[in-house]
Short mmCIF file of C-alpha atoms and ligand atoms in Angstrom, two decimals:
data_model
loop_
_atom_site.label_atom_id
_atom_site.label_comp_id
_atom_site.label_asym_id
_atom_site.label_seq_id
_atom_site.Cartn_x
_atom_site.Cartn_y
_atom_site.Cartn_z
CA MET A 24 15.53 45.23 -75.36
CA LYS A 25 19.05 47.15 -77.47
CA TRP A 26 20.89 50.24 -76.07
CA SER A 27 19.75 49.23 -72.38
CA PHE A 28 22.02 48.46 -69.82
CA LYS A 29 21.21 46.65 -66.10
CA ILE A 30 21.33 49.07 -63.17
CA GLY A 31 20.59 46.54 -60.43
CA SER A 32 17.98 44.04 -59.49
CA ILE A 33 14.59 44.01 -56.86
CA LEU A 34 13.23 40.84 -56.33
CA GLY A 35 15.46 38.74 -58.44
CA ILE A 36 14.20 40.33 -61.88
CA PRO A 37 17.07 42.69 -63.58
CA VAL A 38 15.95 45.70 -63.74
CA LYS A 39 17.70 47.88 -67.13
CA VAL A 40 17.61 51.43 -67.88
CA HIS A 41 16.92 52.72 -72.02
CA LEU A 42 20.24 54.78 -72.94
CA THR A 43 17.60 57.01 -74.11
CA PHE A 44 16.74 57.45 -70.42
CA VAL A 45 19.82 58.72 -70.14
CA LEU A 46 19.45 61.55 -72.57
CA LEU A 47 16.11 62.49 -70.80
CA LEU A 48 17.60 62.75 -67.68
CA ILE A 49 20.41 65.06 -69.27
CA LEU A 50 17.86 67.32 -71.07
CA ILE A 51 16.05 67.93 -67.96
CA TYR A 52 19.36 68.56 -66.09
CA PHE A 53 19.80 71.57 -68.66
CA ALA A 54 16.51 72.65 -70.21
CA GLY A 55 14.06 71.56 -67.68
CA PRO A 56 13.29 74.92 -66.31
CA VAL A 57 11.52 75.01 -70.38
CA ILE A 58 10.36 71.71 -70.65
CA VAL A 59 8.33 71.00 -67.42
CA GLY A 60 9.35 73.89 -64.99
CA VAL A 61 12.06 71.70 -62.74
CA GLY A 62 15.67 71.89 -63.91
CA GLY A 63 19.18 71.09 -62.06
CA VAL A 64 19.59 68.39 -59.80
CA SER A 65 15.68 69.17 -58.50
CA GLY A 66 14.93 68.09 -62.00
CA VAL A 67 16.41 65.05 -62.27
CA ILE A 68 15.33 63.96 -59.32
CA PHE A 69 12.06 64.42 -59.61
CA VAL A 70 12.72 62.77 -62.79
CA LEU A 71 13.72 59.63 -61.26
CA LEU A 72 11.53 59.58 -58.47
CA VAL A 73 8.59 59.46 -60.71
CA PHE A 74 10.60 56.35 -62.57
CA ALA A 75 10.82 54.68 -59.12
CA SER A 76 6.76 55.22 -59.66
CA VAL A 77 7.12 53.50 -62.98
CA VAL A 78 9.52 50.69 -61.78
CA PHE A 79 6.78 49.69 -59.03
CA HIS A 80 4.18 49.85 -61.65
CA GLU A 81 6.03 47.43 -63.27
CA LEU A 82 6.49 45.22 -60.31
CA SER A 83 3.07 44.88 -59.54
CA HIS A 84 2.72 43.23 -63.03
CA ALA A 85 5.80 40.77 -62.41
CA MET A 86 4.56 39.72 -58.98
CA VAL A 87 1.15 39.08 -60.06
CA ALA A 88 2.60 37.18 -63.36
CA ARG A 89 5.36 34.35 -60.51
CA HIS A 90 2.21 34.20 -58.20
CA TYR A 91 0.95 31.80 -62.13
CA GLY A 92 4.01 30.36 -62.29
CA ILE A 93 4.66 33.26 -65.16
CA GLY A 94 9.31 33.92 -65.40
CA VAL A 95 9.64 38.07 -65.63
CA GLN A 96 12.83 38.36 -68.16
CA ASP A 97 13.73 41.81 -66.99
CA ILE A 98 12.19 45.55 -66.26
CA THR A 99 13.40 47.87 -68.64
CA LEU A 100 12.95 52.30 -68.17
CA LEU A 101 12.02 53.79 -71.45
CA PRO A 102 10.92 57.67 -71.28
CA ILE A 103 7.66 57.03 -72.23
CA GLY A 104 6.98 54.56 -69.46
CA GLY A 105 8.05 50.96 -68.21
CA VAL A 106 8.07 47.56 -69.87
CA ALA A 107 7.85 44.46 -67.78
CA ARG A 108 8.93 41.23 -70.02
CA MET A 109 7.31 38.17 -69.67
CA ALA A 110 8.94 34.36 -70.41
CA LYS A 111 5.03 33.41 -71.60
CA GLN A 112 1.75 34.68 -71.87
CA PRO A 113 -1.13 33.58 -69.62
CA GLU A 114 -2.51 30.24 -69.63
CA ARG A 115 -6.30 31.84 -69.03
CA PRO A 116 -7.71 34.67 -69.74
CA SER A 117 -8.31 35.49 -65.99
CA GLN A 118 -4.75 35.33 -65.54
CA GLU A 119 -4.32 38.29 -67.94
CA VAL A 120 -6.07 40.61 -66.68
CA ALA A 121 -4.58 39.92 -62.73
CA ILE A 122 -1.68 40.66 -63.65
CA ALA A 123 -2.69 43.42 -66.96
CA VAL A 124 -5.06 44.93 -63.42
CA ALA A 125 -2.05 44.82 -61.45
CA GLY A 126 0.15 47.69 -62.23
CA PRO A 127 -2.29 50.25 -62.53
CA ILE A 128 -3.94 49.47 -59.48
CA ALA A 129 -0.09 49.96 -58.32
CA SER A 130 -0.08 53.64 -58.90
CA ILE A 131 -3.80 54.50 -57.86
CA VAL A 132 -2.38 53.48 -54.00
CA LEU A 133 0.83 55.84 -54.47
CA ALA A 134 -1.09 58.31 -55.87
CA ILE A 135 -3.60 58.16 -53.30
CA SER A 136 0.22 57.52 -50.50
CA PHE A 137 1.54 60.87 -51.81
CA TRP A 138 -1.68 62.53 -51.66
CA PHE A 139 -1.81 62.17 -48.07
CA ALA A 140 1.41 62.59 -47.41
CA ALA A 141 1.33 66.18 -49.36
CA GLU A 142 -1.31 67.06 -46.98
CA LEU A 143 0.32 65.49 -43.92
CA PHE A 144 3.08 67.86 -45.02
CA GLY A 145 1.64 71.24 -45.00
CA SER A 146 0.55 71.25 -48.98
CA GLN A 147 -2.03 73.50 -49.91
CA VAL A 148 -2.58 71.52 -53.27
CA THR A 149 -4.78 68.73 -53.77
CA VAL A 150 -4.04 66.57 -56.82
CA LEU A 151 -6.14 67.85 -59.70
CA ASP A 152 -3.88 70.88 -59.57
CA PHE A 153 -1.57 70.06 -62.45
CA SER A 154 -0.29 72.92 -62.60
CA VAL A 155 1.40 73.53 -58.98
CA LYS A 156 5.23 73.26 -59.88
CA ARG A 157 6.40 73.55 -56.55
CA ASP A 158 5.49 70.79 -54.92
CA TRP A 159 7.14 67.57 -55.37
CA LEU A 160 5.02 65.13 -53.10
CA ALA A 161 1.51 66.43 -54.98
CA GLN A 162 3.07 66.27 -58.03
CA LEU A 163 4.22 62.41 -57.72
CA ALA A 164 0.45 61.85 -56.20
CA ALA A 165 -0.90 63.81 -59.54
CA VAL A 166 1.70 61.56 -61.90
CA ASN A 167 0.80 58.14 -60.27
CA LEU A 168 -2.63 59.31 -60.89
CA VAL A 169 -2.25 60.19 -64.97
CA LEU A 170 0.11 56.78 -65.16
CA ALA A 171 -3.11 54.73 -64.00
CA LEU A 172 -5.78 56.31 -65.96
CA PHE A 173 -2.86 56.32 -69.05
CA ASN A 174 -3.03 52.71 -68.67
CA LEU A 175 -6.46 52.33 -68.55
CA LEU A 176 -7.68 52.67 -71.71
CA PRO A 177 -8.81 49.87 -73.48
CA ALA A 178 -6.02 49.68 -76.09
CA PHE A 179 -2.86 48.13 -76.79
CA PRO A 180 -0.02 48.19 -75.64
CA MET A 181 -2.09 50.02 -72.16
CA ASP A 182 -3.39 47.81 -69.68
CA GLY A 183 -6.28 48.21 -70.52
CA GLY A 184 -6.04 46.90 -73.65
CA ARG A 185 -4.85 43.62 -71.86
CA VAL A 186 -7.68 43.27 -69.04
CA LEU A 187 -10.71 44.38 -72.23
CA ARG A 188 -9.09 40.97 -73.98
CA GLY A 189 -9.26 38.90 -70.93
CA LEU A 190 -12.57 39.54 -69.90
CA LEU A 191 -14.09 39.20 -73.41
CA GLY A 192 -11.51 36.49 -73.34
CA LEU A 193 -13.81 34.68 -70.90
CA THR A 194 -16.49 34.02 -73.34
CA MET A 195 -15.12 33.68 -76.66
CA THR A 196 -12.23 32.53 -77.76
CA PRO A 197 -8.57 33.77 -77.87
CA TYR A 198 -7.67 35.21 -81.27
CA ARG A 199 -11.52 36.97 -81.49
CA ALA A 200 -11.29 38.48 -78.22
CA THR A 201 -7.78 40.25 -79.32
CA ARG A 202 -9.28 40.94 -82.65
CA ILE A 203 -11.86 43.27 -80.90
CA ALA A 204 -9.46 44.45 -78.31
CA VAL A 205 -7.01 45.35 -80.92
CA GLY A 206 -9.98 47.03 -83.00
CA VAL A 207 -11.50 49.05 -79.81
CA GLY A 208 -7.91 49.83 -79.48
CA GLN A 209 -7.32 51.54 -82.73
CA VAL A 210 -10.79 53.36 -83.28
CA LEU A 211 -9.08 54.78 -79.74
CA ALA A 212 -5.92 55.43 -80.99
CA ILE A 213 -7.70 57.18 -84.02
CA VAL A 214 -10.07 59.72 -81.93
CA LEU A 215 -6.91 60.60 -79.39
CA PHE A 216 -4.61 61.52 -82.43
CA PHE A 217 -7.11 63.76 -84.40
CA VAL A 218 -7.99 65.37 -80.50
CA GLY A 219 -4.42 65.62 -80.33
CA LEU A 220 -4.54 67.61 -83.51
CA ILE A 221 -6.99 69.96 -82.47
CA LEU A 222 -5.50 70.96 -79.38
CA PRO A 223 -2.49 70.83 -80.11
CA ASN A 224 -0.52 67.85 -78.01
CA PHE A 225 2.45 66.67 -79.27
CA PHE A 226 2.50 63.83 -76.59
CA MET A 227 -0.97 62.91 -77.38
CA ILE A 228 -0.15 62.42 -81.08
CA LEU A 229 2.40 60.77 -79.96
CA ILE A 230 0.88 57.98 -77.86
CA ALA A 231 -2.24 57.89 -80.12
CA LEU A 232 1.16 56.13 -82.75
CA PHE A 233 2.58 53.95 -80.47
CA VAL A 234 -0.98 52.56 -79.38
CA TYR A 235 -2.11 52.19 -83.20
CA LEU A 236 1.28 50.45 -83.91
CA GLY A 237 1.00 48.81 -80.21
CA ALA A 238 -2.28 47.16 -81.17
CA GLU A 239 -1.29 46.42 -84.77
CA THR A 240 2.27 44.23 -83.16
CA GLU A 241 -0.42 41.91 -80.79
CA GLU A 242 -2.84 41.39 -83.42
CA GLN A 243 -0.25 39.92 -86.00
CA GLN A 244 1.55 38.17 -83.63
CA MET A 245 -1.84 36.21 -82.02
CA GLY A 246 -2.20 35.44 -86.31
CA ILE A 247 1.08 33.65 -86.23
CA MET A 248 0.05 32.17 -82.69
CA MET A 249 -3.48 31.08 -84.18
CA ALA A 250 -1.43 29.45 -87.29
CA LEU A 251 1.02 27.61 -85.40
CA GLY A 252 -1.21 26.29 -83.91
CA GLY A 253 -0.49 22.33 -82.68
CA ALA A 254 3.23 22.73 -84.96
CA THR A 255 6.12 21.31 -83.27
CA ALA A 256 9.75 22.04 -83.83
CA GLY A 257 10.27 19.18 -85.60
CA THR A 258 8.20 20.41 -88.45
CA ALA A 259 9.40 23.93 -89.09
CA MET A 260 13.52 23.09 -88.21
CA ILE A 261 15.94 23.11 -90.61
CA ARG A 262 17.30 19.88 -91.44
CA ASN A 263 19.49 20.26 -93.94
CA VAL A 264 22.59 22.03 -91.71
CA GLN A 265 25.86 22.97 -91.82
CA SER A 266 28.11 23.05 -89.00
CA LEU A 267 31.37 24.05 -87.99
CA SER A 268 34.38 21.80 -85.50
CA PRO A 269 36.29 23.94 -82.98
CA ASP A 270 39.24 24.74 -84.84
CA LYS A 271 37.43 25.96 -87.94
CA LEU A 272 38.06 30.57 -88.16
CA VAL A 273 35.92 33.06 -88.41
CA GLY A 274 36.63 33.24 -91.64
CA ASP A 275 35.37 29.94 -92.84
CA ALA A 276 32.07 30.56 -91.03
CA ALA A 277 31.93 34.10 -93.15
CA GLU A 278 31.99 31.78 -96.61
CA LEU A 279 29.61 29.59 -95.33
CA PHE A 280 27.45 32.99 -94.60
CA CYS A 281 28.52 34.39 -97.65
CA HIS A 282 27.92 31.36 -100.32
CA GLY A 283 25.22 30.31 -98.36
CA PHE A 284 21.42 29.81 -97.57
CA GLN A 285 22.36 28.89 -93.12
CA SER A 286 23.04 32.07 -90.96
CA ASP A 287 24.19 30.41 -87.78
CA PHE A 288 25.82 27.53 -86.90
CA PRO A 289 26.71 24.78 -84.66
CA VAL A 290 29.79 23.94 -83.09
CA MET A 291 30.34 20.13 -82.97
CA GLU A 292 32.89 17.98 -81.56
CA GLY A 293 31.98 14.56 -83.44
CA ARG A 294 28.54 14.33 -82.51
CA ARG A 295 28.33 16.26 -79.36
CA LEU A 296 26.79 20.34 -79.90
CA ILE A 297 29.96 22.27 -78.15
CA GLY A 298 28.33 25.62 -79.43
CA LEU A 299 26.79 28.16 -81.38
CA VAL A 300 27.89 31.06 -83.78
CA THR A 301 25.11 33.50 -84.42
CA ARG A 302 25.51 36.03 -87.90
CA ASP A 303 25.75 38.38 -85.61
CA THR A 304 28.52 37.17 -83.74
CA ILE A 305 30.60 36.00 -86.99
CA THR A 306 29.78 39.84 -88.34
CA GLU A 307 31.29 41.82 -85.23
CA SER A 308 34.64 39.50 -84.60
CA LEU A 309 35.36 39.85 -88.60
CA HIS A 310 35.07 43.36 -88.19
CA LYS A 311 37.03 43.46 -85.30
CA ARG A 312 39.15 40.92 -85.08
CA GLY A 313 39.81 39.23 -88.73
CA PRO A 314 39.31 36.43 -90.39
CA SER A 315 41.73 33.98 -88.44
CA VAL A 316 40.51 33.07 -84.79
CA PRO A 317 39.16 30.08 -84.38
CA VAL A 318 35.51 29.81 -83.86
CA GLN A 319 35.89 27.84 -80.72
CA GLU A 320 36.91 31.84 -79.01
CA ILE A 321 33.66 33.44 -80.44
CA MET A 322 30.82 30.72 -79.95
CA ALA A 323 28.36 31.06 -77.71
CA ARG A 324 28.18 28.33 -75.22
CA ASP A 325 25.50 28.80 -73.22
CA PHE A 326 22.83 28.41 -74.89
CA PRO A 327 18.84 28.24 -75.67
CA THR A 328 17.60 24.68 -76.61
CA VAL A 329 14.62 22.81 -77.90
CA VAL A 330 13.46 19.12 -78.06
CA GLU A 331 11.79 18.10 -81.70
CA ASP A 332 8.39 17.87 -79.36
CA THR A 333 8.85 21.60 -78.35
CA PRO A 334 5.61 23.62 -79.69
CA LEU A 335 6.69 26.43 -82.42
CA VAL A 336 4.62 28.72 -80.33
CA GLU A 337 6.59 27.98 -76.87
CA VAL A 338 9.81 28.02 -79.76
CA LEU A 339 8.74 31.77 -80.21
CA GLU A 340 7.95 32.76 -76.75
CA LYS A 341 11.54 30.69 -76.24
CA ILE A 342 12.98 33.01 -79.50
CA GLU A 343 12.07 36.31 -77.62
CA ALA A 344 12.79 35.91 -74.19
CA SER A 345 16.38 34.51 -74.68
CA GLY A 346 16.84 37.58 -77.76
CA TYR A 347 18.41 34.34 -80.00
CA LYS A 348 17.28 34.48 -83.09
CA VAL A 349 18.88 30.69 -84.03
CA LEU A 350 17.39 27.44 -81.21
CA PRO A 351 19.43 24.45 -81.94
CA VAL A 352 16.62 21.97 -81.89
CA LEU A 353 18.46 18.27 -79.83
CA SER A 354 16.76 14.81 -79.70
CA GLY A 355 18.10 12.58 -77.09
CA GLY A 356 20.78 15.12 -76.70
CA GLU A 357 21.74 14.88 -80.17
CA LEU A 358 21.54 17.92 -82.79
CA MET A 359 18.37 17.52 -85.50
CA GLY A 360 18.11 20.99 -86.57
CA LEU A 361 17.64 24.18 -86.01
CA VAL A 362 14.71 26.77 -85.54
CA THR A 363 14.98 30.48 -86.11
CA LEU A 364 12.18 33.06 -86.60
CA GLU A 365 12.34 33.20 -90.40
CA GLN A 366 11.96 29.36 -90.49
CA ILE A 367 8.82 30.17 -88.22
CA TRP A 368 7.61 33.04 -90.67
CA ARG A 369 8.34 30.30 -93.63
CA TYR A 370 6.26 27.99 -92.01
CA ASN A 371 3.49 29.94 -90.96
CA MET A 372 2.93 31.23 -94.16
CA LEU A 373 2.75 28.04 -96.14
CA CYS A 374 0.17 26.37 -93.45
CA SER A 375 -1.55 29.15 -92.50
CA GLY A 376 -5.83 28.54 -93.06
CA TYR A 377 -3.84 25.14 -94.82
CA SER A 378 -3.30 21.49 -92.96
CA CYS A 379 0.40 21.47 -92.83
CA GLU A 380 -0.19 17.45 -92.05
CA PHE A 381 1.75 15.58 -94.67
CA MET A 382 4.84 17.88 -92.94
CA GLN A 383 4.52 15.31 -89.32
CA PRO A 384 8.62 15.43 -88.30
CA ALA A 385 10.36 12.37 -89.60
CA ARG A 386 12.62 10.63 -87.36
CA ARG A 387 16.10 10.61 -89.08
CA ASN A 388 18.86 10.19 -87.70
CA ALA A 389 21.94 12.88 -87.36
CA SER A 390 23.77 12.58 -90.61
CA GLU A 391 22.17 15.84 -92.05
CA ILE A 392 24.57 17.65 -89.88
CA ARG A 393 27.16 18.48 -92.62
CA PRO A 394 30.55 19.53 -91.24
CA ALA A 395 32.21 22.09 -92.83
ZN1 ZN B 422 1.31 48.52 -66.84
#
């Protein structure tokens, strides 16, 4: 995620913090007494404890995912909560249910633990008394309870939405299950929006918008997954690729970028792929260092690749997980083409609801890779 930086790792999973979260800490430090009733150092410590609870919630998702062989890229903390990025979708609906339900269970366990601790240390409050501002333990118990209940709302991108889709998926196709779960989520978001307007509660309106858009994204993604079906990287890749030799300059890459359709360029030493220059690196190094830097100084050397037979669904997941917008397609170690998000989108536009079998990957040699 843009504007987030790593603060450490837990159980081998990088934990990142989004810049807006740091802004939240600064805001609480100075304006905390007005907003949440506690400010300064105590306010900041309280917010940090709340987010430690969120990390615990996300780690529970991650551990169950790992149990099913699904890697977790990282956990990012945002002011609205946490996000654990999975390397791929769970294969079976039952796995999706187990991964989704782990987070709220963890939050409930935390809530009960904090509640017991609050009782032990002589607190007079109960978890249901949200108005008590002074007792941290009771407040943390309340926050974790709210976190669990809020996440159990049956609406994407909340955990409850995933539980609902997983349960529906046990008896119907994934696409239909997603459609129904998305519908339930959006109706709930609309109800939440109007309740927020009537109360009025700004936070509730914000959550309603967040849920509505999240549900829509989920449906679009599912639509793409369905349309991609059995298609492979070989069917959708750009075959007519312009490549660069390592001694070409950033200026050459910028010209190719500007005057052609291609935005990202493989760097070839003879027939060997040794690097990748993306549109972002071209723009950045042109602006910072000028046009006469050799591409071998700015190219990425360590980047993911796919083979021609890699299913497009997997390509899409790899693009999302790696943050690279372009992946080289190899065959027997040799470059065959490039596959990009836009290329997948084009394939989807052409072949959604239509059989594109005539576009099977042709076995060609790598002669369509043209050096610049
Ligand atoms: Zn969760």
